[in-house]
Amino acid sequence: MNASRILIIEDEKKISDVVAAYLEKDGFIVDTAQTGCDGLRMIVNCPDLVILDLMLPDMDGEDICRMIRGSSDVPVIMLTAKNREYDKLGGFQAGADDYVVKPFSPKELVARVRARLRKTLTDNSRTVSFNNGMLLIDTQKREVVLEQKPLVLTPTEFKLLMAFINNIQRPLNREQLIGIVQGYDFDGMDRIIDAHIKNLRQKIEKDTRRPELIKTVYGVGYVFTGTPDEK
Ligand code: CA
């Protein structure tokens, strides 16, 4: 098996260096980011696990976690300096899989990383199905099948689709979609989002004039209205 790739998003270089050294000694490939923005950009390298500090200079760790969750099922271990119940809860609500309270022992963190990766391996094929099997999405292998035909989605289209299926019946506005696609906002992104949605619809909708899966919410954005099939 190839070495697993771990992304550390942590602004305190001392901590990130120590953790990286321990992980590398254990055979992991480690990438580091010092800001939330850089971390989100590095998600495209498909890390096997993310170690995410809750307090970063530019963004809140929980927000970053939510954004990662918009496009990826990658396990996230949150580093938190706080040890209060509501903080843990906030982390889990944002989609973190585990958390470690600072100060922590790097050995313990590496053990948690290993445990989490083992767990991921055992359920690494996560297929979700919508509208009586019409649309199948393997979130791990990133495969999408529409009426038995495999689709080729661009990474952006896949990210958007993942964001939609994680928010069924909940409208997402263009700003949120921009955050999911880019990790940050800039002028002119609205039209780019609309163009991505148009392309995605062309692939997953039977009739783009009467979309059944991604509907427009006027004045807001878009909403995924597919019905998840019972497992
Ligand atoms: Ca920090």
CSV table of C-alpha atoms and ligand atoms in Angstrom, one decimal:
chain,number,residue,atom,x,y,z
A,1,MET,CA,0.0,0.0,0.0
A,2,ASN,CA,1.2,3.5,-0.8
A,3,ALA,CA,2.1,5.8,2.1
A,4,SER,CA,-0.8,7.8,3.4
A,5,ARG,CA,-0.7,11.5,2.8
A,6,ILE,CA,-1.5,13.8,5.8
A,7,LEU,CA,-2.2,17.5,5.5
A,8,ILE,CA,-1.5,19.5,8.6
A,9,ILE,CA,-3.2,22.9,8.8
A,10,GLU,CA,-1.6,24.7,11.7
A,11,ASP,CA,-0.2,28.2,12.1
A,12,GLU,CA,2.1,27.4,15.0
A,13,LYS,CA,5.2,26.2,13.2
A,14,LYS,CA,6.7,24.5,16.2
A,15,ILE,CA,3.7,22.2,16.6
A,16,SER,CA,3.4,21.5,12.9
A,17,ASP,CA,7.1,20.7,12.7
A,18,VAL,CA,7.0,18.3,15.6
A,19,VAL,CA,3.8,16.5,14.4
A,20,ALA,CA,5.2,16.3,10.8
A,21,ALA,CA,8.5,14.8,12.1
A,22,TYR,CA,6.6,12.1,14.1
A,23,LEU,CA,4.4,11.3,11.1
A,24,GLU,CA,7.2,11.2,8.7
A,25,LYS,CA,9.2,8.9,11.0
A,26,ASP,CA,6.2,6.6,10.9
A,27,GLY,CA,6.2,6.6,7.1
A,28,PHE,CA,3.6,9.2,6.2
A,29,ILE,CA,3.9,11.8,3.6
A,30,VAL,CA,3.2,15.2,5.2
A,31,ASP,CA,2.0,18.5,3.7
A,32,THR,CA,1.7,21.5,5.8
A,33,ALA,CA,-0.3,24.7,5.5
A,34,GLN,CA,0.0,27.7,7.8
A,35,THR,CA,-3.3,29.3,7.0
A,36,GLY,CA,-6.9,28.1,6.4
A,37,CYS,CA,-6.8,29.5,2.9
A,38,ASP,CA,-3.7,27.5,1.9
A,39,GLY,CA,-5.0,24.4,3.7
A,40,LEU,CA,-8.2,24.5,1.6
A,41,ARG,CA,-6.2,25.0,-1.6
A,42,MET,CA,-4.2,21.9,-0.7
A,43,ILE,CA,-7.3,19.7,-0.3
A,44,VAL,CA,-7.1,19.2,-4.1
A,45,ASN,CA,-4.0,17.0,-3.5
A,46,CYS,CA,-6.4,14.5,-1.9
A,47,PRO,CA,-4.9,13.9,1.5
A,48,ASP,CA,-5.9,10.7,3.3
A,49,LEU,CA,-6.4,12.7,6.5
A,50,VAL,CA,-6.3,16.3,7.7
A,51,ILE,CA,-5.0,17.5,11.0
A,52,LEU,CA,-6.7,20.9,11.5
A,53,ASP,CA,-6.0,23.5,14.1
A,54,LEU,CA,-9.1,25.2,15.4
A,55,MET,CA,-7.5,28.6,15.8
A,56,LEU,CA,-5.9,29.9,12.6
A,57,PRO,CA,-5.0,33.5,11.7
A,58,ASP,CA,-7.3,33.9,8.7
A,59,MET,CA,-10.2,31.5,9.3
A,60,ASP,CA,-12.0,29.6,12.0
A,61,GLY,CA,-11.1,25.8,12.0
A,62,GLU,CA,-14.8,24.9,12.2
A,63,ASP,CA,-15.5,26.9,9.1
A,64,ILE,CA,-12.6,25.3,7.3
A,65,CYS,CA,-13.9,21.9,8.4
A,66,ARG,CA,-17.3,22.7,6.9
A,67,MET,CA,-15.8,23.8,3.7
A,68,ILE,CA,-13.7,20.6,3.5
A,69,ARG,CA,-16.9,18.6,4.1
A,70,GLY,CA,-18.5,20.4,1.2
A,71,SER,CA,-16.3,18.5,-1.2
A,72,SER,CA,-14.6,15.6,0.6
A,73,ASP,CA,-15.1,12.8,3.1
A,74,VAL,CA,-11.5,12.9,4.2
A,75,PRO,CA,-11.1,12.2,7.9
A,76,VAL,CA,-10.4,15.4,9.9
A,77,ILE,CA,-8.7,15.4,13.3
A,78,MET,CA,-9.2,18.8,15.0
A,79,LEU,CA,-6.5,20.3,17.3
A,80,THR,CA,-8.1,22.4,19.9
A,81,ALA,CA,-6.6,24.3,22.8
A,82,LYS,CA,-10.0,24.4,24.4
A,83,ASN,CA,-11.4,21.6,26.4
A,84,ARG,CA,-15.0,22.5,26.9
A,85,GLU,CA,-17.9,20.4,25.8
A,86,TYR,CA,-19.5,22.9,23.4
A,87,ASP,CA,-16.2,23.3,21.5
A,88,LYS,CA,-16.1,19.6,20.9
A,89,LEU,CA,-19.7,19.6,19.9
A,90,GLY,CA,-19.0,22.5,17.5
A,91,GLY,CA,-16.1,20.5,16.0
A,92,PHE,CA,-18.2,17.5,15.4
A,93,GLN,CA,-21.1,19.5,14.0
A,94,ALA,CA,-18.7,21.0,11.6
A,95,GLY,CA,-17.8,17.4,10.5
A,96,ALA,CA,-14.6,16.6,12.4
A,97,ASP,CA,-14.1,12.9,13.0
A,98,ASP,CA,-11.9,13.2,16.1
A,99,TYR,CA,-10.2,15.9,18.2
A,100,VAL,CA,-7.1,16.2,20.3
A,101,VAL,CA,-6.7,18.8,23.0
A,102,LYS,CA,-3.5,20.8,23.2
A,103,PRO,CA,-1.1,20.3,24.7
A,104,PHE,CA,-1.0,16.7,23.4
A,105,SER,CA,1.6,14.0,23.0
A,106,PRO,CA,2.7,13.7,19.3
A,107,LYS,CA,2.7,9.9,19.8
A,108,GLU,CA,-0.9,9.9,20.8
A,109,LEU,CA,-1.8,12.0,17.8
A,110,VAL,CA,0.0,9.6,15.5
A,111,ALA,CA,-1.9,6.7,17.1
A,112,ARG,CA,-5.2,8.6,16.5
A,113,VAL,CA,-4.2,9.1,12.9
A,114,ARG,CA,-3.5,5.4,12.4
A,115,ALA,CA,-6.8,4.4,14.1
A,116,ARG,CA,-8.7,6.8,11.9
A,117,LEU,CA,-7.1,5.7,8.7
A,118,ARG,CA,-7.8,2.0,9.6
A,119,LYS,CA,-11.5,2.9,10.1
A,120,THR,CA,-11.6,4.7,6.8
A,121,LEU,CA,-10.1,1.7,5.0
A,122,THR,CA,-12.8,-0.6,6.3
A,123,ASP,CA,-15.6,1.6,4.9
A,124,ASN,CA,-13.9,3.1,2.0
A,125,SER,CA,-16.6,2.5,-0.5
A,126,ARG,CA,-19.4,4.8,0.4
A,127,THR,CA,-22.0,4.8,-2.2
A,128,VAL,CA,-25.0,7.0,-1.9
A,129,SER,CA,-28.0,6.5,-4.1
A,130,PHE,CA,-30.8,8.9,-5.1
A,131,ASN,CA,-34.2,8.7,-6.7
A,132,ASN,CA,-34.5,4.9,-6.7
A,133,GLY,CA,-31.0,4.3,-7.9
A,134,MET,CA,-31.2,6.8,-10.7
A,135,LEU,CA,-28.1,8.6,-9.4
A,136,LEU,CA,-25.3,6.7,-7.6
A,137,ILE,CA,-22.3,8.5,-6.1
A,138,ASP,CA,-19.3,6.7,-4.7
A,139,THR,CA,-18.0,9.5,-2.5
A,140,GLN,CA,-14.6,7.7,-1.8
A,141,LYS,CA,-13.8,6.7,-5.4
A,142,ARG,CA,-15.4,9.9,-6.7
A,143,GLU,CA,-17.5,8.0,-9.2
A,144,VAL,CA,-20.9,9.1,-10.4
A,145,VAL,CA,-23.3,6.9,-12.3
A,146,LEU,CA,-26.5,8.2,-13.8
A,147,GLU,CA,-29.0,5.5,-14.9
A,148,GLN,CA,-26.2,2.9,-15.1
A,149,LYS,CA,-24.0,5.2,-17.2
A,150,PRO,CA,-20.7,6.4,-15.6
A,151,LEU,CA,-20.3,10.1,-15.8
A,152,VAL,CA,-17.1,12.1,-16.1
A,153,LEU,CA,-17.3,15.1,-13.8
A,154,THR,CA,-14.6,17.8,-13.4
A,155,PRO,CA,-13.2,18.1,-9.9
A,156,THR,CA,-15.2,21.3,-9.4
A,157,GLU,CA,-18.5,19.7,-10.6
A,158,PHE,CA,-17.8,16.8,-8.2
A,159,LYS,CA,-17.2,19.2,-5.3
A,160,LEU,CA,-20.4,21.0,-6.0
A,161,LEU,CA,-22.3,17.8,-6.2
A,162,MET,CA,-20.9,16.7,-2.9
A,163,ALA,CA,-21.9,20.0,-1.3
A,164,PHE,CA,-25.4,19.5,-2.7
A,165,ILE,CA,-25.8,16.0,-1.4
A,166,ASN,CA,-24.5,17.0,2.0
A,167,ASN,CA,-27.2,19.6,2.1
A,168,ILE,CA,-30.3,17.9,0.7
A,169,GLN,CA,-33.3,20.3,0.5
A,170,ARG,CA,-31.2,23.1,2.0
A,171,PRO,CA,-30.6,25.9,-0.5
A,172,LEU,CA,-27.0,26.9,-1.0
A,173,ASN,CA,-26.4,30.5,-2.0
A,174,ARG,CA,-23.8,31.5,-4.5
A,175,GLU,CA,-21.4,32.8,-1.8
A,176,GLN,CA,-21.4,29.4,-0.1
A,177,LEU,CA,-20.9,27.7,-3.5
A,178,ILE,CA,-18.0,30.0,-4.3
A,179,GLY,CA,-16.5,29.1,-0.9
A,180,ILE,CA,-16.8,25.4,-1.6
A,181,VAL,CA,-15.3,25.7,-5.1
A,182,GLN,CA,-12.5,28.2,-4.4
A,183,GLY,CA,-12.2,28.5,-0.7
A,184,TYR,CA,-12.4,32.3,-1.1
A,185,ASP,CA,-14.4,34.9,-3.0
A,186,PHE,CA,-13.6,37.2,-5.8
A,187,ASP,CA,-15.5,39.4,-8.2
A,188,GLY,CA,-17.2,37.6,-11.1
A,189,MET,CA,-17.4,34.3,-9.3
A,190,ASP,CA,-21.2,34.3,-9.5
A,191,ARG,CA,-21.3,33.7,-13.2
A,192,ILE,CA,-18.6,31.1,-12.9
A,193,ILE,CA,-20.7,29.2,-10.4
A,194,ASP,CA,-23.7,29.4,-12.6
A,195,ALA,CA,-21.6,28.0,-15.5
A,196,HIS,CA,-20.4,25.1,-13.3
A,197,ILE,CA,-24.0,24.4,-12.3
A,198,LYS,CA,-25.1,24.5,-15.9
A,199,ASN,CA,-22.4,21.9,-16.8
A,200,LEU,CA,-23.2,19.7,-13.9
A,201,ARG,CA,-26.9,19.8,-14.8
A,202,GLN,CA,-26.1,18.8,-18.3
A,203,LYS,CA,-24.5,15.7,-16.9
A,204,ILE,CA,-26.8,14.7,-14.1
A,205,GLU,CA,-30.2,15.9,-15.2
A,206,LYS,CA,-32.4,14.0,-17.7
A,207,ASP,CA,-34.0,17.3,-18.9
A,208,THR,CA,-32.0,20.4,-18.1
A,209,ARG,CA,-35.1,22.6,-18.7
A,210,ARG,CA,-36.9,20.7,-15.9
A,211,PRO,CA,-34.2,19.8,-13.4
A,212,GLU,CA,-35.2,17.2,-10.9
A,213,LEU,CA,-32.0,17.1,-8.8
A,214,ILE,CA,-30.5,20.6,-8.7
A,215,LYS,CA,-33.2,23.3,-8.6
A,216,THR,CA,-32.8,27.0,-8.8
A,217,VAL,CA,-33.9,29.0,-5.8
A,218,TYR,CA,-34.5,32.5,-7.2
A,219,GLY,CA,-32.6,35.2,-5.5
A,220,VAL,CA,-30.7,32.7,-3.4
A,221,GLY,CA,-28.8,30.0,-5.3
A,222,TYR,CA,-29.5,26.3,-5.8
A,223,VAL,CA,-30.8,23.4,-3.9
A,224,PHE,CA,-30.4,19.6,-4.2
A,225,THR,CA,-33.8,17.9,-4.2
A,226,GLY,CA,-32.9,14.3,-5.0
A,227,THR,CA,-34.4,11.7,-2.6
A,228,PRO,CA,-31.8,9.5,-0.8
A,229,ASP,CA,-32.6,5.8,-1.2
A,230,GLU,CA,-32.9,3.7,1.9
A,231,LYS,CA,-29.9,1.6,2.6
B,1,CA,CA,-3.3,28.1,16.1
